[in-house]
mmCIF file of C-alpha atoms in Angstrom:
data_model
loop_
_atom_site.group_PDB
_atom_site.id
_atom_site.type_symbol
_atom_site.label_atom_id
_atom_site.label_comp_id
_atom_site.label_asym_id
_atom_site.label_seq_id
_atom_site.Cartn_x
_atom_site.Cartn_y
_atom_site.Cartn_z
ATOM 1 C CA UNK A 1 64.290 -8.266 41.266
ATOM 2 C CA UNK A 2 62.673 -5.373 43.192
ATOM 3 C CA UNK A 3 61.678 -3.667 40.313
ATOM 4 C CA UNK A 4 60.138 -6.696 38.813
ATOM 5 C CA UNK A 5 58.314 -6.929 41.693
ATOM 6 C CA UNK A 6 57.528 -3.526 41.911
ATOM 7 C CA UNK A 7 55.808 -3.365 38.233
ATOM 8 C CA UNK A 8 54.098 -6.577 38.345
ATOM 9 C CA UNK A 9 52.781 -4.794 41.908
ATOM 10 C CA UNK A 10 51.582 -2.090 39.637
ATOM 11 C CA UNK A 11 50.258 -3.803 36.985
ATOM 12 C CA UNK A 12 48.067 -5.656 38.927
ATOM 13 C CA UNK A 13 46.734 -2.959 40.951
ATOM 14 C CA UNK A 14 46.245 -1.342 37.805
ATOM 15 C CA UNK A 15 43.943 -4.419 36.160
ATOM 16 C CA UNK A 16 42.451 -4.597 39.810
ATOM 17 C CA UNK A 17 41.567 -0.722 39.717
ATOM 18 C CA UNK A 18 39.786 -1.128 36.344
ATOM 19 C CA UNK A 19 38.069 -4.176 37.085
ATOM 20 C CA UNK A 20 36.146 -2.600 40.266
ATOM 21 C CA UNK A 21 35.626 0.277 37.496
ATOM 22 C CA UNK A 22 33.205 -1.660 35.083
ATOM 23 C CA UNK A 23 30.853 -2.656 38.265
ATOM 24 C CA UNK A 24 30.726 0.976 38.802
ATOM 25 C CA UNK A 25 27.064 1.638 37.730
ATOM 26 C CA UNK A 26 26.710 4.287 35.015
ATOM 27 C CA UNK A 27 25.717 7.732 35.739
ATOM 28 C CA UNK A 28 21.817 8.188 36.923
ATOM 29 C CA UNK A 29 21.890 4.649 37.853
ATOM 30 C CA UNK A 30 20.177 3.680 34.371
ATOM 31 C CA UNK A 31 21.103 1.126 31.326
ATOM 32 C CA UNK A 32 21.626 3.638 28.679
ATOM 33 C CA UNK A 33 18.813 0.892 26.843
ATOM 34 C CA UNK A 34 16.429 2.248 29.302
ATOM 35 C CA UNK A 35 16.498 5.906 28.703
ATOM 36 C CA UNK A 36 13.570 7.352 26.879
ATOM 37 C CA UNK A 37 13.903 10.229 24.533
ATOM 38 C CA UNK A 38 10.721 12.657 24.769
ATOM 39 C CA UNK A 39 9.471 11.893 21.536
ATOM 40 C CA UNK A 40 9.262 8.192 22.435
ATOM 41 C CA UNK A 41 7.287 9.063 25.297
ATOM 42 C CA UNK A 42 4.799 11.565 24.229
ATOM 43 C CA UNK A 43 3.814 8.452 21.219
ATOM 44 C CA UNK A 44 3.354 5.954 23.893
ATOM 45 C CA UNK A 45 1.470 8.272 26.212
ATOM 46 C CA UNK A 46 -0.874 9.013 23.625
ATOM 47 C CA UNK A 47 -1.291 5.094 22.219
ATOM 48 C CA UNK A 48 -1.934 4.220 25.841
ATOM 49 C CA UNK A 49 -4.316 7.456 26.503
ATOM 50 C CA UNK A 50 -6.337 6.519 23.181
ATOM 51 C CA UNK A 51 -6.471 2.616 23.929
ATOM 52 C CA UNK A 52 -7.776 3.378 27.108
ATOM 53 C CA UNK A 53 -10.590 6.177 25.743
ATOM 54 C CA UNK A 54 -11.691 3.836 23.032
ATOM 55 C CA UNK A 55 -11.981 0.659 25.909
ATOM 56 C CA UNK A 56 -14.389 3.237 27.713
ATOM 57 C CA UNK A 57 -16.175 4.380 25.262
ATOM 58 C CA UNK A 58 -17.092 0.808 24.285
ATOM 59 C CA UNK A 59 -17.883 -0.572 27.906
ATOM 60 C CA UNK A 60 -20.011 2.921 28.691
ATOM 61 C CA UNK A 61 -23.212 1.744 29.585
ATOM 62 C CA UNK A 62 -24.502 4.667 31.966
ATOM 63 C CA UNK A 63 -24.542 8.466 30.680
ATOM 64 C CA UNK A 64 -21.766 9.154 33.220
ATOM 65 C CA UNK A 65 -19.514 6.561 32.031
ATOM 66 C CA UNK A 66 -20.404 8.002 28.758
ATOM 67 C CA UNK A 67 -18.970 11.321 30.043
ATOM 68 C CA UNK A 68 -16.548 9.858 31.078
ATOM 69 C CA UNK A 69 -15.255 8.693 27.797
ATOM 70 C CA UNK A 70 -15.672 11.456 26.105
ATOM 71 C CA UNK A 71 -13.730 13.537 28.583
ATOM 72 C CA UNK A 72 -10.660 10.661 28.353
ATOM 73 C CA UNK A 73 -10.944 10.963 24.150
ATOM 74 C CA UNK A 74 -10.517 14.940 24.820
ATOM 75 C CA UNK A 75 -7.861 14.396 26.349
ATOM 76 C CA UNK A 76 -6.065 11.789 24.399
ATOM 77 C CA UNK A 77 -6.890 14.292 21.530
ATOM 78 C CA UNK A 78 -5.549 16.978 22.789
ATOM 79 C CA UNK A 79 -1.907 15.024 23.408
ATOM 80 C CA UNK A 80 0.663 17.168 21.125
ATOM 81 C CA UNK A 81 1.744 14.266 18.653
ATOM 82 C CA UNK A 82 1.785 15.183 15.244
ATOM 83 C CA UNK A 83 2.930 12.449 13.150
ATOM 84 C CA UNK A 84 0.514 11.230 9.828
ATOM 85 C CA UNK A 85 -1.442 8.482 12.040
ATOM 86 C CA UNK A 86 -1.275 10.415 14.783
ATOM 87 C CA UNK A 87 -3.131 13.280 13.685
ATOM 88 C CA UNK A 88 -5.829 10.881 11.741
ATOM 89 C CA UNK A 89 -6.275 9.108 15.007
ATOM 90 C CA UNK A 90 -6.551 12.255 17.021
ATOM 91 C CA UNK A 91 -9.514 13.374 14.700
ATOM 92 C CA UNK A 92 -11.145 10.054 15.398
ATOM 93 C CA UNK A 93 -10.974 10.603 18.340
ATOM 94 C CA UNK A 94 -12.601 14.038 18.212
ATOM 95 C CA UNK A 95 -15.299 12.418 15.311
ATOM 96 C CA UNK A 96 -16.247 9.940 18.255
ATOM 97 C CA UNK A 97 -16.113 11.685 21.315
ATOM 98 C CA UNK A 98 -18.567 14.664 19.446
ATOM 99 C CA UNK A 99 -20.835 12.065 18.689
ATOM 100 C CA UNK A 100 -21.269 10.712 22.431
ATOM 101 C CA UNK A 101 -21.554 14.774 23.304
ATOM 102 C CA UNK A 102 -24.068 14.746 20.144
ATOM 103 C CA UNK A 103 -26.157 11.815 21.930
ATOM 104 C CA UNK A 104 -26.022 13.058 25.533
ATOM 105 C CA UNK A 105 -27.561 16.238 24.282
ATOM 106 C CA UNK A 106 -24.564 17.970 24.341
ATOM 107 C CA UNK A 107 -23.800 20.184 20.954
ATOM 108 C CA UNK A 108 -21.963 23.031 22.245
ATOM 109 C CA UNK A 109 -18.997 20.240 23.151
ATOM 110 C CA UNK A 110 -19.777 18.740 20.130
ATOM 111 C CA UNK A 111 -19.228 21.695 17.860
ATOM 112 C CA UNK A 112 -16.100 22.683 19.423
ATOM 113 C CA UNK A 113 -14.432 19.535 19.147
ATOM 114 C CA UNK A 114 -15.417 19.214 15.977
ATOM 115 C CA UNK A 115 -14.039 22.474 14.505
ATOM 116 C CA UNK A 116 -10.712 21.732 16.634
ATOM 117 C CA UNK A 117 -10.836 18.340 15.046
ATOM 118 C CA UNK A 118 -11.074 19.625 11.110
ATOM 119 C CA UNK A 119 -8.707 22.249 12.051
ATOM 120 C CA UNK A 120 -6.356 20.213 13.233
ATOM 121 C CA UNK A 121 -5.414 18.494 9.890
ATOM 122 C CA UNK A 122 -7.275 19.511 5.791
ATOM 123 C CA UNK A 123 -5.509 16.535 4.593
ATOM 124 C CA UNK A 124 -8.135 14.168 3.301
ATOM 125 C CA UNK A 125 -8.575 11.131 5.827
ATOM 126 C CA UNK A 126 -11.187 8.807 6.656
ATOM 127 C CA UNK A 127 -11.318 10.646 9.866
ATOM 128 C CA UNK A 128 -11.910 13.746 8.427
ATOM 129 C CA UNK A 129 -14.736 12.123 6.679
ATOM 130 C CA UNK A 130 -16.477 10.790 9.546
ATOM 131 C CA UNK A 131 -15.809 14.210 11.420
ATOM 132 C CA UNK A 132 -18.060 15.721 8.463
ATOM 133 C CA UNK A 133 -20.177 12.927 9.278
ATOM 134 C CA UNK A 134 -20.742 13.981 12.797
ATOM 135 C CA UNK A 135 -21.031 17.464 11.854
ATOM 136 C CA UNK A 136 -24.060 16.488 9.206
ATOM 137 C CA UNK A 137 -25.349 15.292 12.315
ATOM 138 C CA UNK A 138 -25.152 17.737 14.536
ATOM 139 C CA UNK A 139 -26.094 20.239 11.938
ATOM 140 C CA UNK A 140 -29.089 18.272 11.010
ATOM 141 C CA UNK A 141 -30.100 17.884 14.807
ATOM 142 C CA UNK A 142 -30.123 21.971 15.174
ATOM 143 C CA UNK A 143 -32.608 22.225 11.329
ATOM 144 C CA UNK A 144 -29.392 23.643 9.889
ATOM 145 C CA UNK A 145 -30.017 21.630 6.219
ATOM 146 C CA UNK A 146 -27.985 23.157 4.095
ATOM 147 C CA UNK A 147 -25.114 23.549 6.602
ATOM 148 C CA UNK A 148 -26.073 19.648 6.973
ATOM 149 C CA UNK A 149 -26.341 18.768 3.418
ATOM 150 C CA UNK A 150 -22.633 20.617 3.132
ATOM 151 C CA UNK A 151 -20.852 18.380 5.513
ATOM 152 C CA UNK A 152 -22.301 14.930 3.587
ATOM 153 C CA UNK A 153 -20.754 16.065 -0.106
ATOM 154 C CA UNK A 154 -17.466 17.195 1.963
ATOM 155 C CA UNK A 155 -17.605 13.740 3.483
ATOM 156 C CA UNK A 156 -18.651 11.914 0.412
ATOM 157 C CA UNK A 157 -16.121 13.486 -1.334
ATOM 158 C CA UNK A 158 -13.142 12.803 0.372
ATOM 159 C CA UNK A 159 -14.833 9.094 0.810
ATOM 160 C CA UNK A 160 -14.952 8.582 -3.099
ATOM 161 C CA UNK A 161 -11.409 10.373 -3.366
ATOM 162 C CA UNK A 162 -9.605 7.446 -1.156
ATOM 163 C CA UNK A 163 -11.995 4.735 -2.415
ATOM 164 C CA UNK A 164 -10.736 5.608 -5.841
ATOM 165 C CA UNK A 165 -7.180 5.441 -4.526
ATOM 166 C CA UNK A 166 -7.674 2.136 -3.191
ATOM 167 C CA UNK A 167 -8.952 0.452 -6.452
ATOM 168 C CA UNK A 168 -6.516 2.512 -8.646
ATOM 169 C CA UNK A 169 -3.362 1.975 -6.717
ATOM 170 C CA UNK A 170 -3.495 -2.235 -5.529
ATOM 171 C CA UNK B 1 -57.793 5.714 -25.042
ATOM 172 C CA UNK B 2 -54.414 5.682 -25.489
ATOM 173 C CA UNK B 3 -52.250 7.168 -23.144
ATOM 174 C CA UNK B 4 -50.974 10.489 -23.553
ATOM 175 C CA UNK B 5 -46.830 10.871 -24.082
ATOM 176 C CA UNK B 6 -46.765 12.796 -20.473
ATOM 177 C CA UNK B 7 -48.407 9.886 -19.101
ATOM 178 C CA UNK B 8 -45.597 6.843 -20.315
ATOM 179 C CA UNK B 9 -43.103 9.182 -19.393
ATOM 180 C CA UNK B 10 -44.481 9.638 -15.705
ATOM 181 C CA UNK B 11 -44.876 5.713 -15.841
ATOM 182 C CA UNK B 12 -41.307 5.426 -17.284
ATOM 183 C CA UNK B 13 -39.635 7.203 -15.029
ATOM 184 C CA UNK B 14 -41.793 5.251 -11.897
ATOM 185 C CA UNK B 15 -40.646 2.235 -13.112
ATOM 186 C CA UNK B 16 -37.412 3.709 -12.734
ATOM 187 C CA UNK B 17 -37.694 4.595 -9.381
ATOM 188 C CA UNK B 18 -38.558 1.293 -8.005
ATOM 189 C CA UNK B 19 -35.780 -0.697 -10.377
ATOM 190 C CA UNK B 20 -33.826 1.811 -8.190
ATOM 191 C CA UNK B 21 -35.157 1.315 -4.575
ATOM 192 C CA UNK B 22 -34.893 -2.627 -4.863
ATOM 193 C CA UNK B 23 -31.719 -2.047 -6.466
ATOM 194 C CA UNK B 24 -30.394 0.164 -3.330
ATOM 195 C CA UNK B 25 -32.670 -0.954 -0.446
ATOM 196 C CA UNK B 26 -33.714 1.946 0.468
ATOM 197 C CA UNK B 27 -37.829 2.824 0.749
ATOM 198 C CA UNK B 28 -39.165 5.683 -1.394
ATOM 199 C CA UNK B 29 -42.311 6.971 -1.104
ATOM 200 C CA UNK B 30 -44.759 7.100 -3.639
ATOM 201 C CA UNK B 31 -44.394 9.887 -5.452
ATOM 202 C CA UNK B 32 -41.002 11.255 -4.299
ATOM 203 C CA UNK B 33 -39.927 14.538 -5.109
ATOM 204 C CA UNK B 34 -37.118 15.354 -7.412
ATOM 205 C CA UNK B 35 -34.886 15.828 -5.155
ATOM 206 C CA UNK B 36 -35.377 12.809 -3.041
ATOM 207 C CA UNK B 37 -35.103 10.347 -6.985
ATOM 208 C CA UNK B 38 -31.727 12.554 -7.288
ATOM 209 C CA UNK B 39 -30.714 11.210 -4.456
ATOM 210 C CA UNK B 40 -31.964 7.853 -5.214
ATOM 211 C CA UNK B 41 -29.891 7.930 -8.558
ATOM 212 C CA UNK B 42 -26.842 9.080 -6.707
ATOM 213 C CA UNK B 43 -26.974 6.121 -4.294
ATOM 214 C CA UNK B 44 -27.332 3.523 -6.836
ATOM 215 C CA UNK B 45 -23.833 4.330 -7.839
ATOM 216 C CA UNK B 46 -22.390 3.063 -4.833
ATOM 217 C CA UNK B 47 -18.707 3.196 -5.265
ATOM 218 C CA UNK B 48 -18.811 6.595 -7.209
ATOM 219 C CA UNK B 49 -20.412 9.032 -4.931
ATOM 220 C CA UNK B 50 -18.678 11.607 -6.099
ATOM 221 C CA UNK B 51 -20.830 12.211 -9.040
ATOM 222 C CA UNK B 52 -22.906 13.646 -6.067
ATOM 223 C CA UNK B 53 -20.714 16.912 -5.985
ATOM 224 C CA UNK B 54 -20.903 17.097 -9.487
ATOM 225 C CA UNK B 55 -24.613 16.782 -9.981
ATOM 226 C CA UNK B 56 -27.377 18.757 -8.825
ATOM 227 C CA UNK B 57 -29.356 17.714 -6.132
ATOM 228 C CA UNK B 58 -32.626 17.533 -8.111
ATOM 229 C CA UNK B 59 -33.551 16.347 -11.562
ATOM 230 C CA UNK B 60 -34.778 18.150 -14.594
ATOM 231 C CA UNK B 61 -38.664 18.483 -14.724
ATOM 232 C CA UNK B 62 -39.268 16.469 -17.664
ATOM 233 C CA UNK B 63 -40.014 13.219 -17.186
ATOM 234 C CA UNK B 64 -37.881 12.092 -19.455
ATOM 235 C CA UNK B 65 -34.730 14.176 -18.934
ATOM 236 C CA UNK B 66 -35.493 12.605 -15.051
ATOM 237 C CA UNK B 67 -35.360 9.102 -16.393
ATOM 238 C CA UNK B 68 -32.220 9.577 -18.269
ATOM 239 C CA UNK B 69 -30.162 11.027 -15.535
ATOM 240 C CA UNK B 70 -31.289 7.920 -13.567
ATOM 241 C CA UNK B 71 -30.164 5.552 -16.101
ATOM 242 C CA UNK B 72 -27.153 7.300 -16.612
ATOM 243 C CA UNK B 73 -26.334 6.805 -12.735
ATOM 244 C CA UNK B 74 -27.054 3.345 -13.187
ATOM 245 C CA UNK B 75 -24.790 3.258 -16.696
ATOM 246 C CA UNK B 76 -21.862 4.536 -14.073
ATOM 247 C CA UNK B 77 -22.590 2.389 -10.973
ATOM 248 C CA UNK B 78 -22.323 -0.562 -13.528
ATOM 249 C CA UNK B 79 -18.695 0.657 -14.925
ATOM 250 C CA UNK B 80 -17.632 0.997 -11.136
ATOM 251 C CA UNK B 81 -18.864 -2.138 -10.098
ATOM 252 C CA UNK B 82 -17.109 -4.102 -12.948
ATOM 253 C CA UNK B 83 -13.858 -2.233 -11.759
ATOM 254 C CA UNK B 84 -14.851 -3.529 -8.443
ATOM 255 C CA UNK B 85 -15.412 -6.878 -9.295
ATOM 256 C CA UNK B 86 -11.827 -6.979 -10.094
ATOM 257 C CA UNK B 87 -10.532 -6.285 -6.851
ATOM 258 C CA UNK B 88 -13.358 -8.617 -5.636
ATOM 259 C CA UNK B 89 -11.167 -11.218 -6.904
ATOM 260 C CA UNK B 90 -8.275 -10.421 -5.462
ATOM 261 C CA UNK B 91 -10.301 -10.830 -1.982
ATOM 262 C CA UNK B 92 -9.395 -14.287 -1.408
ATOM 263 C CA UNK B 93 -5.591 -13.526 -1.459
ATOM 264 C CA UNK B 94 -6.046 -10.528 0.795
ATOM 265 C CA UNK B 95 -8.117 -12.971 2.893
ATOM 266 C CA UNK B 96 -4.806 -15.390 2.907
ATOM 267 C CA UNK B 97 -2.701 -12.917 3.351
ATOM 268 C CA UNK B 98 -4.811 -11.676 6.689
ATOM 269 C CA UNK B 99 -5.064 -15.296 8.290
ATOM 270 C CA UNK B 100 -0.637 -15.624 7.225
ATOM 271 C CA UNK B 101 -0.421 -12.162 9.743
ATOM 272 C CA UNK B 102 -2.721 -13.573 12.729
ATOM 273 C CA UNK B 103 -0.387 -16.735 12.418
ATOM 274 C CA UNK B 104 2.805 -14.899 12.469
ATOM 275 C CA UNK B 105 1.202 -12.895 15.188
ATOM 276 C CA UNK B 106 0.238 -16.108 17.282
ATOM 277 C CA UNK B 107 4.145 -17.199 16.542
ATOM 278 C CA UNK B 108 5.011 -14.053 18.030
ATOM 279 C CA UNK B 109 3.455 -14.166 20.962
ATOM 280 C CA UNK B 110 4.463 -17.924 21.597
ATOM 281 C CA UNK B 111 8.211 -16.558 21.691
ATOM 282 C CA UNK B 112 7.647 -13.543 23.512
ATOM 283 C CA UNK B 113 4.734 -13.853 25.709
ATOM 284 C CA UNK B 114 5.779 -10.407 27.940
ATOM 285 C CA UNK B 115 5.471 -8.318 24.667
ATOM 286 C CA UNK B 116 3.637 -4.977 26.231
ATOM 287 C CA UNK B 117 3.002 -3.912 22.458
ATOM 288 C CA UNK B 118 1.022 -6.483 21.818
ATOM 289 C CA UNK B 119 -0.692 -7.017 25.227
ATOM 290 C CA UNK B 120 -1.625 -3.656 25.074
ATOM 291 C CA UNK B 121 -3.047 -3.952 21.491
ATOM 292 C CA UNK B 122 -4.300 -7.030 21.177
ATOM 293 C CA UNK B 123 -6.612 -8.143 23.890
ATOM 294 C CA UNK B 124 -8.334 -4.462 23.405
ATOM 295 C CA UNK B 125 -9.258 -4.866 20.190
ATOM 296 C CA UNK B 126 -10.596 -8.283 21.185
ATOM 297 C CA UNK B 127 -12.871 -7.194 23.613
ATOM 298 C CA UNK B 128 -13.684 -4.305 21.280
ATOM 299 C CA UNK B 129 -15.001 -6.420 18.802
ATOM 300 C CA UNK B 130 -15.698 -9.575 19.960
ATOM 301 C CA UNK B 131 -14.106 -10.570 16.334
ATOM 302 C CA UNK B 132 -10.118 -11.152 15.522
ATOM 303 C CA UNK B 133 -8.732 -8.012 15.019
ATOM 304 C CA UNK B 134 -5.966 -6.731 12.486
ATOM 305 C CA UNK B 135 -2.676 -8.109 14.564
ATOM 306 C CA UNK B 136 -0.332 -5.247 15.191
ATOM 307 C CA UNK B 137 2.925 -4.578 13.119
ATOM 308 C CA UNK B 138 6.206 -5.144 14.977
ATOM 309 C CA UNK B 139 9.352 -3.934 14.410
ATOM 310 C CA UNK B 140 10.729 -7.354 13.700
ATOM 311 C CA UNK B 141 11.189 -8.683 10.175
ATOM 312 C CA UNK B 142 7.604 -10.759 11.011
ATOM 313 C CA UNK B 143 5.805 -7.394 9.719
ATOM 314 C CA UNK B 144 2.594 -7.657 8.404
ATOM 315 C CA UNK B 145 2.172 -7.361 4.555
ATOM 316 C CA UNK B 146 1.240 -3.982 3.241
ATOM 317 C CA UNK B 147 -2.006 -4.995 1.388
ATOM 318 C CA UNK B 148 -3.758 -6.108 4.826
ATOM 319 C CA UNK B 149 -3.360 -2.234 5.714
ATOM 320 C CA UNK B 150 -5.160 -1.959 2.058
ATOM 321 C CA UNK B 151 -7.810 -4.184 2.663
ATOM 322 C CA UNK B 152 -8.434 -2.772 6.283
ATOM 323 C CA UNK B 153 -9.029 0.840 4.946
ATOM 324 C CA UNK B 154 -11.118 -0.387 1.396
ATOM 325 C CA UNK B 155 -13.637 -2.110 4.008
ATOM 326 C CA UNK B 156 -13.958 0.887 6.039
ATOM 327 C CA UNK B 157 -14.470 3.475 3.107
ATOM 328 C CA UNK B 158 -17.529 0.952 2.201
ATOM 329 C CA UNK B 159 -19.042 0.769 5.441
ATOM 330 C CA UNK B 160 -18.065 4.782 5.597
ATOM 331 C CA UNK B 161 -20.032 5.174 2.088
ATOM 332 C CA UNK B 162 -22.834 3.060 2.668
ATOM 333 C CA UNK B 163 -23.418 5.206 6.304
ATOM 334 C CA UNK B 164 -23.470 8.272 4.012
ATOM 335 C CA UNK B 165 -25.644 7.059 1.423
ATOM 336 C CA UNK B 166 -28.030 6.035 4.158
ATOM 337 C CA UNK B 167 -27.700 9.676 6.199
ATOM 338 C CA UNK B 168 -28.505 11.187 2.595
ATOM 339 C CA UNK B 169 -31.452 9.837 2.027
ATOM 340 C CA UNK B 170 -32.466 11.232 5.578
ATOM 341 C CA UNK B 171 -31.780 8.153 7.741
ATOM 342 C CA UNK B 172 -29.383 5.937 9.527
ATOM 343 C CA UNK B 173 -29.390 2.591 9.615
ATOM 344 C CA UNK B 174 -28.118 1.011 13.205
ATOM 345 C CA UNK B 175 -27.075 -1.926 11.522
ATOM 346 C CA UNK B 176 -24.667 0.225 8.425
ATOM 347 C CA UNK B 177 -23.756 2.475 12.065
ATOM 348 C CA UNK B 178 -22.151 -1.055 14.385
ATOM 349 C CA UNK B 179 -20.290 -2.215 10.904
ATOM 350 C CA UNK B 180 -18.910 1.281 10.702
ATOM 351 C CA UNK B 181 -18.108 1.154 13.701
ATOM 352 C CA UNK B 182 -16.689 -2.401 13.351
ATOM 353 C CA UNK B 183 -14.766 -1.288 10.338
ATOM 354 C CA UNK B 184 -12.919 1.478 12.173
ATOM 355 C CA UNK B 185 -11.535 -0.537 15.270
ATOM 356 C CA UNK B 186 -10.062 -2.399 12.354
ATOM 357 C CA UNK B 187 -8.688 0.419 10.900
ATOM 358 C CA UNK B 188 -7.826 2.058 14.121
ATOM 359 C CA UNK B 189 -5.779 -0.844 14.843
ATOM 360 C CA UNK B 190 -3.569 -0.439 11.681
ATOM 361 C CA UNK B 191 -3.061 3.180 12.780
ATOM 362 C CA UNK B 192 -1.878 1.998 16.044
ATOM 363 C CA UNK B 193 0.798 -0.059 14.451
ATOM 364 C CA UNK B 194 2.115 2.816 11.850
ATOM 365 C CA UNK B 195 2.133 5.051 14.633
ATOM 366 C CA UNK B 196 4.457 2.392 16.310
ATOM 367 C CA UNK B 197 6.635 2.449 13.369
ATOM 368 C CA UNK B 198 6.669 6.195 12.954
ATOM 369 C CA UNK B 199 8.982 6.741 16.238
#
C-alpha cells in the first residue's frame, strides 16, 4: 500500500516537474519563428534602404533634399547583397542617384558611381543600360562625343539584346 | 531642261528623309548631314536598334547608295514590327492577366491587412506613380503569373529604346524621360518581389 502510494507520489511529481518545464521560456527568451538568419536581414535592410531612397528621390523638391537622396541611394547601393535582382537594383540605384549628381552639377560623384555601378555586375540588364545611359550623359555634358556616342551603342545594344529576348521567348 | 541624274537622286533621297522624320517624329533639318540621315534610318527601325552597332554611323556619298540604306532600314523596321504586332495581340491577355494579380492582391490584403510586405511595397509605389502599380509577389500560392513580370520589363525596354533613340539624335524628350521613368518603378517593383523570393 505504501509503495503504491509512494510511486503514484512519484509519478505525479514527475508529470508535475515536466509540466512547469514546457512554460519554461526557451533559451534567449525568443520563439525560434522569430530568429533571423543574417542573410534574411541584410535582404530586408536593403529592400527597406532602397524603398526609402527611391520615396526621396521622388518627393525631392529642393537641391538639398536632392542631396539627400542621392546620398540615401549610395548607401542603399553600397548594401553587400548580391543576389540576381539585387545587383540589377543596386545599379539602378547607382544609374539614378548619378543622374541627380549629373543635374546638381555634380560629375565627379557621378562618374564614380557610375564606374562602381558597371563594375559591379557585366551581365546585361536594363540597369546596366540606363547606367550607359547616364554615362552618355555625363560624357556628353563634359564634350567627350565619342566617349558619349560609345555609351549609347553599349546601351542600345544590350536594349535590343533583351527586347529580342522578350519577343523570342513569350 | 531636264533634270540631271545627280539632281533626282538628291530629290530621291530628300523625299526619303522626310517619309522618315514623319515616320519617327523627330525634326531634321534641311539639309542634314550624313551622319545625322544615318541616324535617322537607324531610328526608324525602332525595335531593332541593334543594326546601329552594325552599321556605320554615316551613309555612303552617293545619293543613291544613301537612299538605299534608308529603305533598307525601313525594309527591317517593317519585318520587326510585324513580329511585334504579334505580341501586340497577345496584349489584351497580358492586360487580363495584370487586372487577375491586382485582384488577388486586393484579396490579399482583405485577409491579412497587417502584411508589412505589402504595406511596405504597395502604398510606395502608389505615391510613386500616382498610377496602380505591379502588386508584389507573395510567398503564398496567390503568386502573380510569370508573364506580368514579361510584360513589365517589354514596356520598359520600349520606353528605354525610345529615350535612346531620342538622346541619339542629340536630344531628350521630357515627356519619353517621366514614361521611362514611369516604366522603371514598374519594373523596380517586380524586382522587389523576386528579391523577396530569392531569400
Amino acid at each position: 500500500m505504501r509503495r503504491r502510494v509512494l510511486c503514484f507520489a512519484l509519478f505525479g511529481g514527475l508529470l508535475l516537474c515536466g509540466c512547469a518545464r514546457d512554460d519554461e521560456p526557451s533559451s534567449g527568451g525568443l520563439e525560434p519563428a522569430q530568429v533571423l538568419s543574417g542573410a534574411d536581414a541584410s535582404v530586408t535592410d536593403f529592400k527597406n534602404s532602397l524603398l526609402e531612397a527611391h520615396a526621396a528621390a521622388d518627393a525631392a523638391e529642393t537641391e538639398q533634399m536632392q542631396v539627400q537622396a542621392a546620398r540615401s541611394m549610395e548607401s542603399a547601393f553600397g548594401m553587400p547583397v548580391s543576389t540576381p535582382a539585387a545587383l540589377e537594383l543596386r545599379q539602378e540605384l547607382a544609374a539614378r542617384a548619378a543622374a541627380i549628381w549629373i543635374e546638381l552639377g555634380r560629375d565627379a560623384a557621378a562618374e564614380s558611381l557610375i564606374q562602381s555601378g558597371l563594375e559591379l555586375s557585366s551581365h546585361p540588364s536594363a540597369a546596366r543600360a540606363q547606367l550607359l545611359m547616364v554615362q552618355a550623359d555625363l560624357a556628353e555634358g563634359r564634350g567627350r562625343d565619342e566617349l558619349a556616342r560609345a555609351s549609347l551603342m553599349a546601351a542600345l545594344a544590350i536594349n535590343q539584346q533583351l527586347f529580342e529576348q522578350e519577343i523570342e521567348e513569350p | 531642261m531636264p533634270k540631271s541624274e545627280t539632281e533626282q537622286e538628291l530629290q530621291a533621297a530628300e523625299r526619303l528623309r522626310l517619309e522618315l522624320e514623319s515616320e519617327v517624329g523627330l525634326p531634321t533639318p534641311k539639309g542634314s548631314s550624313e551622319e545625322e540621315l544615318a541616324e535617322l534610318a537607324e531610328l526608324a527601325a525602332l525595335g531593332n536598334l541593334a543594326q546601329l552597332a552594325q552599321r556605320d554611323w554615316t551613309l555612303p556619298e552617293s545619293p543613291r547608295r544613301r537612299a538605299e540604306v534608308i529603305s533598307m532600314a525601313k525594309a527591317d523596321a517593317a519585318k520587326k514590327r510585324g513580329r511585334l504586332a504579334s505580341l501586340t495581340l497577345l496584349r489584351p491577355m497580358i492586360g487580363a492577366f495584370s487586372a487577375a494579380a491586382v485582384l488577388l492582391l486586393v484579396l490579399r490584403v482583405v485577409e491579412h491587412p497587417d502584411d508589412s510586405e505589402i504595406g511596405n511595397l504597395a502604398p510606395g509605389a502608389v505615391s510613386q506613380t500616382g498610377s496602380s502599380s505591379l502588386p508584389s509577389k507573395s510567398e503564398s500560392s496567390d503568386a502573380v503569373p510569370s508573364r506580368d513580370a514579361l510584360f513589365s520589363r517589354e514596356d520598359l525596354l520600349r520606353a528605354q529604346a525610345t529615350s535612346l533613340a531620342r538622346r541619339a539624335a542629340g536630344g531628350k524628350s521630357e515627356a519619353e524621360e517621366v514614361e521611362l521613368a514611369m516604366a522603371w518603378r514598374a519594373y523596380r517593383g517586380r524586382l522587389i518581389s523576386e528579391l523577396g523570393r530569392e531569400r
